[in-house]
XYZ file of C-alpha atoms in Angstrom:
167
model
C 0.000 0.000 0.000
C 2.673 2.518 0.914
C 4.328 2.023 -2.478
C 1.349 3.518 -4.296
C 2.280 7.027 -3.252
C 5.297 8.331 -5.134
C 6.473 10.365 -2.151
C 6.457 7.331 0.153
C 8.817 5.375 -2.068
C 11.697 7.298 -0.548
C 10.847 5.784 2.825
C 10.680 2.289 1.373
C 14.033 2.689 -0.366
C 15.644 4.102 2.775
C 14.323 1.196 4.827
C 15.506 -1.328 2.256
C 19.080 -0.045 2.225
C 19.023 0.452 6.012
C 18.179 -3.234 6.449
C 20.743 -4.303 3.837
C 23.358 -2.334 5.747
C 22.388 -4.050 9.010
C 22.509 -7.501 7.421
C 25.945 -7.005 5.882
C 27.292 -5.346 9.028
C 26.244 -8.391 11.037
C 27.883 -10.630 8.429
C 31.018 -8.484 8.810
C 31.038 -8.972 12.581
C 30.468 -12.724 12.440
C 32.585 -13.617 9.400
C 36.254 -14.502 9.170
C 36.299 -14.439 5.369
C 35.200 -11.579 3.121
C 35.063 -9.161 6.054
C 36.152 -6.245 3.883
C 33.520 -7.047 1.273
C 30.709 -7.269 3.850
C 31.861 -4.062 5.532
C 32.044 -2.215 2.193
C 28.542 -3.322 1.203
C 27.247 -2.249 4.621
C 28.875 1.177 4.303
C 27.662 1.711 0.721
C 24.128 0.671 1.693
C 24.267 3.097 4.596
C 25.310 5.924 2.269
C 22.478 5.123 -0.139
C 19.959 4.995 2.744
C 21.331 8.288 4.046
C 20.897 9.760 0.586
C 17.224 8.830 0.596
C 16.342 10.007 4.112
C 18.309 11.504 6.966
C 16.676 9.149 9.461
C 19.275 6.603 8.317
C 21.731 8.525 10.508
C 20.359 6.430 13.388
C 22.001 3.303 11.946
C 25.337 3.533 13.833
C 23.499 3.832 17.156
C 21.272 0.857 16.291
C 24.320 -1.188 15.287
C 26.173 -0.283 18.492
C 23.193 -1.219 20.637
C 22.642 -4.452 18.733
C 26.282 -5.422 19.083
C 26.310 -4.508 22.760
C 23.186 -6.365 23.803
C 22.987 -9.289 21.385
C 26.472 -10.109 20.121
C 28.925 -9.304 22.905
C 29.985 -11.968 25.335
C 31.681 -11.268 28.643
C 35.049 -12.259 27.271
C 34.677 -10.113 24.152
C 33.530 -6.633 25.164
C 36.337 -4.234 24.321
C 35.087 -0.706 24.583
C 31.812 -1.606 26.277
C 31.368 -0.951 29.985
C 30.757 -4.045 32.089
C 27.609 -4.532 34.143
C 29.485 -4.674 37.429
C 30.871 -1.181 36.845
C 34.571 -2.083 36.694
C 35.160 -0.073 33.569
C 33.595 3.348 33.067
C 32.451 4.147 29.553
C 35.037 6.171 27.651
C 34.169 7.287 24.129
C 37.790 7.421 22.944
C 38.520 3.886 24.158
C 35.256 2.690 22.685
C 36.076 4.114 19.241
C 39.592 2.669 19.366
C 38.186 -0.779 20.071
C 35.241 -0.379 17.700
C 37.000 1.490 14.865
C 34.525 0.220 12.291
C 31.890 2.708 13.490
C 34.055 5.701 12.605
C 33.284 5.748 8.835
C 29.558 5.692 9.609
C 29.956 8.685 11.928
C 32.244 10.407 9.407
C 29.636 10.107 6.639
C 26.940 11.515 8.917
C 29.179 14.519 9.644
C 29.863 14.970 5.910
C 26.130 14.942 5.118
C 25.416 17.485 7.858
C 28.202 19.766 6.650
C 27.023 19.451 3.030
C 23.444 20.279 4.059
C 24.690 23.333 5.904
C 26.887 24.504 3.022
C 24.319 23.911 0.258
C 21.082 24.751 2.064
C 22.279 27.056 4.836
C 20.704 24.872 7.529
C 21.082 21.442 9.073
C 17.380 20.691 8.757
C 14.857 21.942 6.253
C 16.061 25.358 5.010
C 12.582 26.960 4.975
C 11.343 25.521 8.253
C 12.054 27.826 11.164
C 10.281 27.345 14.449
C 11.033 28.686 17.860
C 12.579 25.828 19.849
C 10.493 26.698 22.921
C 7.218 26.521 20.936
C 8.380 23.308 19.321
C 9.033 21.735 22.740
C 5.618 22.836 24.038
C 3.858 21.502 20.947
C 5.690 18.173 21.133
C 4.735 17.775 24.798
C 1.056 18.142 23.810
C 1.515 15.705 20.923
C 3.118 13.078 23.175
C 0.326 13.385 25.750
C -2.295 13.083 23.012
C -0.675 9.971 21.523
C -0.428 8.347 24.947
C -4.143 9.096 25.396
C -4.835 7.479 22.011
C -2.842 4.436 23.067
C -5.151 3.773 26.009
C -8.351 5.297 24.619
C -8.389 4.831 20.829
C -11.252 7.198 19.960
C -11.411 9.544 16.934
C -8.590 7.773 15.138
C -7.355 9.328 11.933
C -4.355 8.965 9.656
C -3.214 12.553 10.097
C -3.645 14.340 13.402
C -3.508 18.098 13.049
C -1.730 20.005 15.784
C -1.288 23.736 15.928
C 1.607 25.406 17.730
C 1.153 25.681 21.478
C 2.705 28.855 22.949
C 1.898 27.736 26.535
C 1.485 24.530 28.493
């Protein structure tokens, strides 16, 4: 259904390459052969996903969390803090041990810099909203969606919210 709208195809393509990047990154972590090939495919897929939608910038965080909670054993956790608190989390040590995240972070920085240089803004160049009003509006939106979670009345595809200048 979502493929029928031309504008939603960007989301489908981003998701496709996001998932391809995850799959090949996991193959990279688990494989002894073709590690460079799997890593390259993962990085290229990430770049393509990032080209479709900026939400793909969440991929490195998802990969780090997945590796931390599902793939790391007690004997193989360089860079990750232990549960007993023996080793405090240090970003520099983490990135030294987990060097393969650096290109992902580098490409995110490059995209942000390019957006700023070409469009004059990190986000949408014509969308300017007071951060305080944005925070107030989002607090109302979150409360309304929690209400809809427990009391699903007046459901609609698109909920319209105006800016809230006060709580």
